[in-house]
Amino acid sequence: MKKVITLLLTAVLAVSALAGCGSNAGTAGNAGSGDKTKRTLSVATSPDFPPFESLDGTKLIGIEVELMDMIAEKMDVNIEYVQIDFDSVLNGVEAGKYDIGMSGISVTDERKENALFTDPYCLAAQAIVVTEGSPIAAKADLAGKAVSVQTGTTAELFCNAEGYNVSSFQANSDAESALVTGKVDAWVIDDLTAAEMVAAYNAENDTKLVILSEAMTTEPYAFMTKLGNDDLVKEINTQLDALVKDGTVKSLFEKYNAPYTQP
Ligand code: ARG
């Protein structure tokens, strides 16, 4: 909304400037440039992760997108979203190339060695997805099996640690395709994204995908920034914590039909 207003304002300013309304343009110009002098934070995201971030055409949508926009509005900053692969989000934010990582990022002790995290705003888990009729019915059945995951994710870490035969893909959709085309026996992915992607797949295909009921981990999601950015984390936490407390985050999950677990 803000962006649209900014765009409109810019357009109006441009038109009045062209029309030569000198004094009017001057007055409005101050209002317009107010936005431009605002601090801009770059937010790196991998929009292949519904309901948290995905693309509707070219529009970024999702729980985290709306949450980040709310936080930015309260912090009175502009946000510039940068769309990249998930592992580039982690690497880029660690290197300080982007101010914030927003990608359903699970907080882990390992990641905490190389980055700072805000307070977590929800809990998630890893889920196992198989094709209907698969002999795999639980985690124990994955031993020695071929499993697809997204590169750089906690699913990848977890499955490697378990010693599965892991195939990693930059895009979540490719990890899904590997299962659908029978290249792997199972696909391991965060539970809420699994629910969304499997529902979308099953709605359009005759062969069905099934999410096993055994969730494998508990993972808090948070936003990430580089080591040393303690002030930024504090600023975000002030707004984020309030939005968790007053139920806004919960209602965002409801809006996207996703079950919410508060950390
Ligand atoms: N929660 C998992 C992790 O932190 C997966 C996140 C994947 N996110 C994405 N936007 N594709 O590793």
PDB file of C-alpha atoms and ligand atoms in Angstrom:
ATOM      1  CA  MET A   1       0.000   0.000   0.000  1.00  0.00           C
ATOM      2  CA  LYS A   2       2.751   2.397   1.040  1.00  0.00           C
ATOM      3  CA  LYS A   3       4.698   1.598  -2.077  1.00  0.00           C
ATOM      4  CA  VAL A   4       1.666   2.278  -4.213  1.00  0.00           C
ATOM      5  CA  ILE A   5       1.141   5.598  -2.479  1.00  0.00           C
ATOM      6  CA  THR A   6       4.801   6.454  -2.931  1.00  0.00           C
ATOM      7  CA  LEU A   7       4.575   5.566  -6.602  1.00  0.00           C
ATOM      8  CA  LEU A   8       1.418   7.618  -7.054  1.00  0.00           C
ATOM      9  CA  LEU A   9       2.963  10.534  -5.228  1.00  0.00           C
ATOM     10  CA  THR A  10       6.066  10.309  -7.379  1.00  0.00           C
ATOM     11  CA  ALA A  11       3.890  10.221 -10.489  1.00  0.00           C
ATOM     12  CA  VAL A  12       1.905  13.239  -9.330  1.00  0.00           C
ATOM     13  CA  LEU A  13       5.108  15.088  -8.566  1.00  0.00           C
ATOM     14  CA  ALA A  14       6.556  14.259 -11.948  1.00  0.00           C
ATOM     15  CA  VAL A  15       3.414  15.476 -13.672  1.00  0.00           C
ATOM     16  CA  SER A  16       3.264  18.727 -11.687  1.00  0.00           C
ATOM     17  CA  ALA A  17       6.941  19.310 -12.367  1.00  0.00           C
ATOM     18  CA  LEU A  18       6.354  18.794 -16.069  1.00  0.00           C
ATOM     19  CA  ALA A  19       3.322  21.082 -15.967  1.00  0.00           C
ATOM     20  CA  GLY A  20       5.576  23.714 -14.486  1.00  0.00           C
ATOM     21  CA  CYS A  21       3.611  24.351 -11.277  1.00  0.00           C
ATOM     22  CA  GLY A  22       6.736  25.589  -9.592  1.00  0.00           C
ATOM     23  CA  SER A  23       5.492  26.477  -6.124  1.00  0.00           C
ATOM     24  CA  ASN A  24       3.095  23.562  -5.791  1.00  0.00           C
ATOM     25  CA  ALA A  25       5.726  21.116  -6.906  1.00  0.00           C
ATOM     26  CA  GLY A  26       8.048  22.552  -4.320  1.00  0.00           C
ATOM     27  CA  THR A  27       5.652  22.038  -1.448  1.00  0.00           C
ATOM     28  CA  ALA A  28       4.599  18.575  -2.509  1.00  0.00           C
ATOM     29  CA  GLY A  29       8.223  17.800  -3.225  1.00  0.00           C
ATOM     30  CA  ASN A  30       9.117  18.022   0.429  1.00  0.00           C
ATOM     31  CA  ALA A  31       6.409  15.571   1.330  1.00  0.00           C
ATOM     32  CA  GLY A  32       7.516  13.206  -1.409  1.00  0.00           C
ATOM     33  CA  SER A  33      11.201  13.317  -0.673  1.00  0.00           C
ATOM     34  CA  GLY A  34      10.392  12.501   2.959  1.00  0.00           C
ATOM     35  CA  ASP A  35      10.066   8.897   1.851  1.00  0.00           C
ATOM     36  CA  LYS A  36      13.262   9.018  -0.119  1.00  0.00           C
ATOM     37  CA  THR A  37      15.265  10.162   2.861  1.00  0.00           C
ATOM     38  CA  LYS A  38      13.946   7.244   4.895  1.00  0.00           C
ATOM     39  CA  ARG A  39      16.388   4.463   5.634  1.00  0.00           C
ATOM     40  CA  THR A  40      16.016   1.565   3.168  1.00  0.00           C
ATOM     41  CA  LEU A  41      16.640  -1.985   4.323  1.00  0.00           C
ATOM     42  CA  SER A  42      17.318  -4.711   1.792  1.00  0.00           C
ATOM     43  CA  VAL A  43      15.483  -7.933   2.549  1.00  0.00           C
ATOM     44  CA  ALA A  44      16.697 -11.091   0.805  1.00  0.00           C
ATOM     45  CA  THR A  45      14.083 -13.770   0.248  1.00  0.00           C
ATOM     46  CA  SER A  46      13.547 -17.026  -1.629  1.00  0.00           C
ATOM     47  CA  PRO A  47       9.891 -16.843  -2.667  1.00  0.00           C
ATOM     48  CA  ASP A  48       9.344 -20.559  -3.180  1.00  0.00           C
ATOM     49  CA  PHE A  49       8.030 -21.153   0.310  1.00  0.00           C
ATOM     50  CA  PRO A  50       4.268 -20.717   0.670  1.00  0.00           C
ATOM     51  CA  PRO A  51       2.525 -19.655   2.885  1.00  0.00           C
ATOM     52  CA  PHE A  52       5.537 -17.605   4.064  1.00  0.00           C
ATOM     53  CA  GLU A  53       6.772 -16.140   0.787  1.00  0.00           C
ATOM     54  CA  SER A  54       5.768 -16.964  -2.746  1.00  0.00           C
ATOM     55  CA  LEU A  55       4.957 -15.224  -5.997  1.00  0.00           C
ATOM     56  CA  ASP A  56       1.481 -14.449  -7.243  1.00  0.00           C
ATOM     57  CA  GLY A  57       2.445 -13.550 -10.791  1.00  0.00           C
ATOM     58  CA  THR A  58       5.246 -11.128 -10.027  1.00  0.00           C
ATOM     59  CA  LYS A  59       3.805 -10.035  -6.683  1.00  0.00           C
ATOM     60  CA  LEU A  60       5.497 -11.212  -3.495  1.00  0.00           C
ATOM     61  CA  ILE A  61       2.881 -12.558  -1.093  1.00  0.00           C
ATOM     62  CA  GLY A  62       2.841 -14.480   2.160  1.00  0.00           C
ATOM     63  CA  ILE A  63       2.839 -14.349   5.939  1.00  0.00           C
ATOM     64  CA  GLU A  64       6.426 -13.129   6.214  1.00  0.00           C
ATOM     65  CA  VAL A  65       5.967 -10.528   3.469  1.00  0.00           C
ATOM     66  CA  GLU A  66       2.996  -9.007   5.304  1.00  0.00           C
ATOM     67  CA  LEU A  67       4.771  -9.288   8.641  1.00  0.00           C
ATOM     68  CA  MET A  68       7.925  -7.611   7.312  1.00  0.00           C
ATOM     69  CA  ASP A  69       5.874  -4.816   5.730  1.00  0.00           C
ATOM     70  CA  MET A  70       4.167  -4.180   9.078  1.00  0.00           C
ATOM     71  CA  ILE A  71       7.482  -4.129  10.922  1.00  0.00           C
ATOM     72  CA  ALA A  72       8.974  -1.772   8.330  1.00  0.00           C
ATOM     73  CA  GLU A  73       6.009   0.563   8.586  1.00  0.00           C
ATOM     74  CA  LYS A  74       6.379   0.722  12.370  1.00  0.00           C
ATOM     75  CA  MET A  75      10.145   1.191  12.083  1.00  0.00           C
ATOM     76  CA  ASP A  76       9.475   3.895   9.491  1.00  0.00           C
ATOM     77  CA  VAL A  77      11.875   2.388   6.955  1.00  0.00           C
ATOM     78  CA  ASN A  78      11.554   1.438   3.303  1.00  0.00           C
ATOM     79  CA  ILE A  79      12.027  -2.183   2.311  1.00  0.00           C
ATOM     80  CA  GLU A  80      13.689  -3.347  -0.861  1.00  0.00           C
ATOM     81  CA  TYR A  81      13.006  -7.046  -1.484  1.00  0.00           C
ATOM     82  CA  VAL A  82      15.677  -9.039  -3.289  1.00  0.00           C
ATOM     83  CA  GLN A  83      14.636 -12.445  -4.645  1.00  0.00           C
ATOM     84  CA  ILE A  84      17.369 -15.092  -4.615  1.00  0.00           C
ATOM     85  CA  ASP A  85      17.884 -18.801  -3.894  1.00  0.00           C
ATOM     86  CA  PHE A  86      17.559 -19.895  -0.290  1.00  0.00           C
ATOM     87  CA  ASP A  87      21.244 -20.714   0.253  1.00  0.00           C
ATOM     88  CA  SER A  88      22.165 -17.318  -1.230  1.00  0.00           C
ATOM     89  CA  VAL A  89      19.862 -15.684   1.317  1.00  0.00           C
ATOM     90  CA  LEU A  90      21.855 -17.262   4.133  1.00  0.00           C
ATOM     91  CA  ASN A  91      25.279 -16.585   2.570  1.00  0.00           C
ATOM     92  CA  GLY A  92      24.407 -13.083   1.394  1.00  0.00           C
ATOM     93  CA  VAL A  93      23.019 -11.968   4.732  1.00  0.00           C
ATOM     94  CA  GLU A  94      25.969 -13.457   6.634  1.00  0.00           C
ATOM     95  CA  ALA A  95      28.300 -11.504   4.340  1.00  0.00           C
ATOM     96  CA  GLY A  96      26.315  -8.298   4.917  1.00  0.00           C
ATOM     97  CA  LYS A  97      25.239  -8.086   1.284  1.00  0.00           C
ATOM     98  CA  TYR A  98      21.612  -7.731   2.429  1.00  0.00           C
ATOM     99  CA  ASP A  99      20.338  -6.250   5.678  1.00  0.00           C
ATOM    100  CA  ILE A 100      17.763  -8.916   6.497  1.00  0.00           C
ATOM    101  CA  GLY A 101      17.105 -12.539   5.551  1.00  0.00           C
ATOM    102  CA  MET A 102      13.417 -13.460   5.325  1.00  0.00           C
ATOM    103  CA  SER A 103      12.835 -17.021   4.144  1.00  0.00           C
ATOM    104  CA  GLY A 104      11.188 -19.135   6.804  1.00  0.00           C
ATOM    105  CA  ILE A 105      14.662 -19.348   8.278  1.00  0.00           C
ATOM    106  CA  SER A 106      15.004 -21.805  11.140  1.00  0.00           C
ATOM    107  CA  VAL A 107      17.173 -20.698  14.028  1.00  0.00           C
ATOM    108  CA  THR A 108      19.914 -23.256  14.685  1.00  0.00           C
ATOM    109  CA  ASP A 109      22.993 -23.173  16.923  1.00  0.00           C
ATOM    110  CA  GLU A 110      25.170 -23.663  13.861  1.00  0.00           C
ATOM    111  CA  ARG A 111      23.669 -20.675  12.043  1.00  0.00           C
ATOM    112  CA  LYS A 112      23.939 -18.570  15.182  1.00  0.00           C
ATOM    113  CA  GLU A 113      27.716 -18.832  14.902  1.00  0.00           C
ATOM    114  CA  ASN A 114      27.626 -16.902  11.620  1.00  0.00           C
ATOM    115  CA  ALA A 115      24.574 -14.660  11.924  1.00  0.00           C
ATOM    116  CA  LEU A 116      22.214 -12.889  14.304  1.00  0.00           C
ATOM    117  CA  PHE A 117      18.548 -13.807  14.647  1.00  0.00           C
ATOM    118  CA  THR A 118      15.542 -11.854  15.831  1.00  0.00           C
ATOM    119  CA  ASP A 119      13.197 -13.413  18.340  1.00  0.00           C
ATOM    120  CA  PRO A 120      11.338 -16.367  16.826  1.00  0.00           C
ATOM    121  CA  TYR A 121       7.734 -15.674  15.840  1.00  0.00           C
ATOM    122  CA  CYS A 122       6.497 -19.236  15.172  1.00  0.00           C
ATOM    123  CA  LEU A 123       7.411 -22.913  15.454  1.00  0.00           C
ATOM    124  CA  ALA A 124       7.596 -25.317  12.522  1.00  0.00           C
ATOM    125  CA  ALA A 125       8.841 -28.840  11.871  1.00  0.00           C
ATOM    126  CA  GLN A 126      10.247 -30.974   9.068  1.00  0.00           C
ATOM    127  CA  ALA A 127       7.746 -33.238   7.353  1.00  0.00           C
ATOM    128  CA  ILE A 128       8.198 -36.298   5.137  1.00  0.00           C
ATOM    129  CA  VAL A 129       6.317 -36.300   1.833  1.00  0.00           C
ATOM    130  CA  VAL A 130       5.885 -39.505  -0.206  1.00  0.00           C
ATOM    131  CA  THR A 131       3.730 -40.653  -3.108  1.00  0.00           C
ATOM    132  CA  GLU A 132       0.473 -42.455  -2.340  1.00  0.00           C
ATOM    133  CA  GLY A 133       1.054 -46.173  -1.764  1.00  0.00           C
ATOM    134  CA  SER A 134       4.692 -45.693  -0.760  1.00  0.00           C
ATOM    135  CA  PRO A 135       6.108 -48.322   1.623  1.00  0.00           C
ATOM    136  CA  ILE A 136       7.554 -45.441   3.644  1.00  0.00           C
ATOM    137  CA  ALA A 137       5.177 -44.768   6.509  1.00  0.00           C
ATOM    138  CA  ALA A 138       7.446 -43.281   9.152  1.00  0.00           C
ATOM    139  CA  LYS A 139      10.874 -41.774   9.675  1.00  0.00           C
ATOM    140  CA  ALA A 140      12.380 -45.194  10.460  1.00  0.00           C
ATOM    141  CA  ASP A 141      11.521 -46.343   6.930  1.00  0.00           C
ATOM    142  CA  LEU A 142      13.783 -43.669   5.417  1.00  0.00           C
ATOM    143  CA  ALA A 143      16.981 -45.529   6.328  1.00  0.00           C
ATOM    144  CA  GLY A 144      19.017 -46.049   3.155  1.00  0.00           C
ATOM    145  CA  LYS A 145      16.367 -44.297   1.025  1.00  0.00           C
ATOM    146  CA  ALA A 146      16.773 -41.546  -1.562  1.00  0.00           C
ATOM    147  CA  VAL A 147      15.464 -38.243  -0.264  1.00  0.00           C
ATOM    148  CA  SER A 148      15.142 -34.822  -1.936  1.00  0.00           C
ATOM    149  CA  VAL A 149      15.644 -31.547  -0.064  1.00  0.00           C
ATOM    150  CA  GLN A 150      16.303 -27.883  -0.791  1.00  0.00           C
ATOM    151  CA  THR A 151      19.957 -26.798  -0.812  1.00  0.00           C
ATOM    152  CA  GLY A 152      21.148 -25.152   2.402  1.00  0.00           C
ATOM    153  CA  THR A 153      18.058 -25.973   4.441  1.00  0.00           C
ATOM    154  CA  THR A 154      17.702 -27.628   7.818  1.00  0.00           C
ATOM    155  CA  ALA A 155      16.042 -30.501   5.925  1.00  0.00           C
ATOM    156  CA  GLU A 156      19.337 -31.033   4.102  1.00  0.00           C
ATOM    157  CA  LEU A 157      21.331 -30.877   7.337  1.00  0.00           C
ATOM    158  CA  PHE A 158      18.959 -33.241   9.073  1.00  0.00           C
ATOM    159  CA  CYS A 159      18.813 -35.804   6.256  1.00  0.00           C
ATOM    160  CA  ASN A 160      22.576 -35.786   5.796  1.00  0.00           C
ATOM    161  CA  ALA A 161      23.033 -36.288   9.520  1.00  0.00           C
ATOM    162  CA  GLU A 162      20.661 -39.251   9.366  1.00  0.00           C
ATOM    163  CA  GLY A 163      22.751 -40.730   6.544  1.00  0.00           C
ATOM    164  CA  TYR A 164      19.987 -40.819   3.921  1.00  0.00           C
ATOM    165  CA  ASN A 165      20.851 -40.780   0.236  1.00  0.00           C
ATOM    166  CA  VAL A 166      20.269 -37.027  -0.185  1.00  0.00           C
ATOM    167  CA  SER A 167      19.658 -35.120  -3.436  1.00  0.00           C
ATOM    168  CA  SER A 168      19.696 -31.344  -2.972  1.00  0.00           C
ATOM    169  CA  PHE A 169      17.933 -28.818  -5.228  1.00  0.00           C
ATOM    170  CA  GLN A 170      18.161 -25.015  -5.315  1.00  0.00           C
ATOM    171  CA  ALA A 171      14.409 -24.685  -5.887  1.00  0.00           C
ATOM    172  CA  ASN A 172      11.767 -26.302  -3.714  1.00  0.00           C
ATOM    173  CA  SER A 173       9.719 -27.116  -6.800  1.00  0.00           C
ATOM    174  CA  ASP A 174      12.612 -29.216  -8.147  1.00  0.00           C
ATOM    175  CA  ALA A 175      12.836 -31.161  -4.886  1.00  0.00           C
ATOM    176  CA  GLU A 176       9.109 -31.832  -5.288  1.00  0.00           C
ATOM    177  CA  SER A 177       9.554 -32.885  -8.945  1.00  0.00           C
ATOM    178  CA  ALA A 178      12.256 -35.367  -7.934  1.00  0.00           C
ATOM    179  CA  LEU A 179       9.674 -37.144  -5.786  1.00  0.00           C
ATOM    180  CA  VAL A 180       6.883 -36.937  -8.338  1.00  0.00           C
ATOM    181  CA  THR A 181       9.075 -38.349 -11.110  1.00  0.00           C
ATOM    182  CA  GLY A 182      10.305 -41.184  -8.907  1.00  0.00           C
ATOM    183  CA  LYS A 183      13.923 -40.028  -8.722  1.00  0.00           C
ATOM    184  CA  VAL A 184      13.710 -40.147  -4.924  1.00  0.00           C
ATOM    185  CA  ASP A 185      11.591 -42.066  -2.405  1.00  0.00           C
ATOM    186  CA  ALA A 186      10.715 -39.107  -0.207  1.00  0.00           C
ATOM    187  CA  TRP A 187      10.897 -35.321  -0.022  1.00  0.00           C
ATOM    188  CA  VAL A 188      11.704 -33.650   3.280  1.00  0.00           C
ATOM    189  CA  ILE A 189      10.483 -30.087   3.741  1.00  0.00           C
ATOM    190  CA  ASP A 190       9.036 -27.766   6.399  1.00  0.00           C
ATOM    191  CA  ASP A 191       5.547 -28.852   7.434  1.00  0.00           C
ATOM    192  CA  LEU A 192       3.458 -25.782   6.585  1.00  0.00           C
ATOM    193  CA  THR A 193       5.056 -25.415   3.167  1.00  0.00           C
ATOM    194  CA  ALA A 194       4.595 -29.143   2.605  1.00  0.00           C
ATOM    195  CA  ALA A 195       0.895 -28.779   3.384  1.00  0.00           C
ATOM    196  CA  GLU A 196       0.500 -25.908   0.937  1.00  0.00           C
ATOM    197  CA  MET A 197       2.547 -27.397  -1.916  1.00  0.00           C
ATOM    198  CA  VAL A 198       1.063 -30.881  -1.567  1.00  0.00           C
ATOM    199  CA  ALA A 199      -2.486 -29.487  -1.573  1.00  0.00           C
ATOM    200  CA  ALA A 200      -1.686 -27.496  -4.721  1.00  0.00           C
ATOM    201  CA  TYR A 201      -0.140 -30.547  -6.379  1.00  0.00           C
ATOM    202  CA  ASN A 202      -2.959 -32.902  -5.441  1.00  0.00           C
ATOM    203  CA  ALA A 203      -5.572 -30.474  -6.711  1.00  0.00           C
ATOM    204  CA  GLU A 204      -4.075 -30.710 -10.197  1.00  0.00           C
ATOM    205  CA  ASN A 205      -2.819 -34.288 -10.491  1.00  0.00           C
ATOM    206  CA  ASP A 206      -4.167 -37.815 -10.411  1.00  0.00           C
ATOM    207  CA  THR A 207      -1.156 -39.301  -8.638  1.00  0.00           C
ATOM    208  CA  LYS A 208      -1.354 -37.980  -5.096  1.00  0.00           C
ATOM    209  CA  LEU A 209       1.287 -36.931  -2.609  1.00  0.00           C
ATOM    210  CA  VAL A 210       0.958 -37.772   1.078  1.00  0.00           C
ATOM    211  CA  ILE A 211       2.439 -36.027   4.106  1.00  0.00           C
ATOM    212  CA  LEU A 212       3.410 -38.496   6.838  1.00  0.00           C
ATOM    213  CA  SER A 213       2.077 -37.555  10.224  1.00  0.00           C
ATOM    214  CA  GLU A 214       5.406 -37.964  11.982  1.00  0.00           C
ATOM    215  CA  ALA A 215       7.039 -34.525  12.141  1.00  0.00           C
ATOM    216  CA  MET A 216      10.759 -34.824  12.628  1.00  0.00           C
ATOM    217  CA  THR A 217      12.009 -31.656  14.285  1.00  0.00           C
ATOM    218  CA  THR A 218      10.865 -28.497  16.033  1.00  0.00           C
ATOM    219  CA  GLU A 219      12.246 -25.347  14.469  1.00  0.00           C
ATOM    220  CA  PRO A 220      11.641 -21.727  15.413  1.00  0.00           C
ATOM    221  CA  TYR A 221      11.485 -19.269  12.482  1.00  0.00           C
ATOM    222  CA  ALA A 222      13.047 -15.830  12.764  1.00  0.00           C
ATOM    223  CA  PHE A 223      14.545 -13.091  10.632  1.00  0.00           C
ATOM    224  CA  MET A 224      18.298 -13.037  10.188  1.00  0.00           C
ATOM    225  CA  THR A 225      20.959 -10.376   9.904  1.00  0.00           C
ATOM    226  CA  LYS A 226      24.739 -10.329   9.976  1.00  0.00           C
ATOM    227  CA  LEU A 227      26.805 -10.589  13.146  1.00  0.00           C
ATOM    228  CA  GLY A 228      27.237  -7.195  14.780  1.00  0.00           C
ATOM    229  CA  ASN A 229      23.836  -5.855  13.724  1.00  0.00           C
ATOM    230  CA  ASP A 230      22.578  -5.965  17.321  1.00  0.00           C
ATOM    231  CA  ASP A 231      20.824  -2.604  17.078  1.00  0.00           C
ATOM    232  CA  LEU A 232      18.831  -3.689  14.036  1.00  0.00           C
ATOM    233  CA  VAL A 233      17.806  -6.906  15.791  1.00  0.00           C
ATOM    234  CA  LYS A 234      16.636  -4.860  18.776  1.00  0.00           C
ATOM    235  CA  GLU A 235      14.610  -2.530  16.583  1.00  0.00           C
ATOM    236  CA  ILE A 236      12.940  -5.411  14.770  1.00  0.00           C
ATOM    237  CA  ASN A 237      12.294  -7.333  17.990  1.00  0.00           C
ATOM    238  CA  THR A 238      10.479  -4.379  19.536  1.00  0.00           C
ATOM    239  CA  GLN A 239       7.940  -4.419  16.693  1.00  0.00           C
ATOM    240  CA  LEU A 240       7.904  -8.180  16.105  1.00  0.00           C
ATOM    241  CA  ASP A 241       7.332  -9.066  19.754  1.00  0.00           C
ATOM    242  CA  ALA A 242       4.419  -6.626  19.929  1.00  0.00           C
ATOM    243  CA  LEU A 243       2.851  -8.158  16.811  1.00  0.00           C
ATOM    244  CA  VAL A 244       3.187 -11.659  18.291  1.00  0.00           C
ATOM    245  CA  LYS A 245       1.777 -10.509  21.641  1.00  0.00           C
ATOM    246  CA  ASP A 246      -1.251  -8.669  20.311  1.00  0.00           C
ATOM    247  CA  GLY A 247      -2.302 -11.610  18.109  1.00  0.00           C
ATOM    248  CA  THR A 248      -1.474  -9.976  14.761  1.00  0.00           C
ATOM    249  CA  VAL A 249       0.915 -12.768  13.787  1.00  0.00           C
ATOM    250  CA  LYS A 250      -1.666 -15.388  14.709  1.00  0.00           C
ATOM    251  CA  SER A 251      -4.276 -13.696  12.546  1.00  0.00           C
ATOM    252  CA  LEU A 252      -1.804 -13.532   9.663  1.00  0.00           C
ATOM    253  CA  PHE A 253      -1.483 -17.324   9.875  1.00  0.00           C
ATOM    254  CA  GLU A 254      -5.277 -17.582   9.943  1.00  0.00           C
ATOM    255  CA  LYS A 255      -5.488 -15.412   6.853  1.00  0.00           C
ATOM    256  CA  TYR A 256      -3.303 -17.958   5.055  1.00  0.00           C
ATOM    257  CA  ASN A 257      -5.183 -20.946   6.554  1.00  0.00           C
ATOM    258  CA  ALA A 258      -2.062 -22.132   8.353  1.00  0.00           C
ATOM    259  CA  PRO A 259      -2.044 -23.521  11.899  1.00  0.00           C
ATOM    260  CA  TYR A 260      -0.083 -21.259  14.229  1.00  0.00           C
ATOM    261  CA  THR A 261       2.259 -22.397  16.991  1.00  0.00           C
ATOM    262  CA  GLN A 262       3.587 -19.559  19.102  1.00  0.00           C
ATOM    263  CA  PRO A 263       7.186 -20.145  20.320  1.00  0.00           C
TER     264      PRO A 263
HETATM  265  N1  ARG B   1      13.187 -23.640   7.552  1.00  0.00           N
HETATM  266  C1  ARG B   1      14.148 -24.223   6.680  1.00  0.00           C
HETATM  267  C2  ARG B   1      15.523 -23.677   6.932  1.00  0.00           C
HETATM  268  O1  ARG B   1      15.693 -22.690   7.571  1.00  0.00           O
HETATM  269  C3  ARG B   1      13.801 -24.086   5.226  1.00  0.00           C
HETATM  270  C4  ARG B   1      13.563 -22.708   4.741  1.00  0.00           C
HETATM  271  C5  ARG B   1      13.423 -22.624   3.250  1.00  0.00           C
HETATM  272  N2  ARG B   1      12.987 -21.333   2.869  1.00  0.00           N
HETATM  273  C6  ARG B   1      12.675 -20.935   1.600  1.00  0.00           C
HETATM  274  N3  ARG B   1      12.244 -19.719   1.427  1.00  0.00           N
HETATM  275  N4  ARG B   1      12.774 -21.750   0.607  1.00  0.00           N
HETATM  276  O2  ARG B   1      16.486 -24.234   6.472  1.00  0.00           O
END
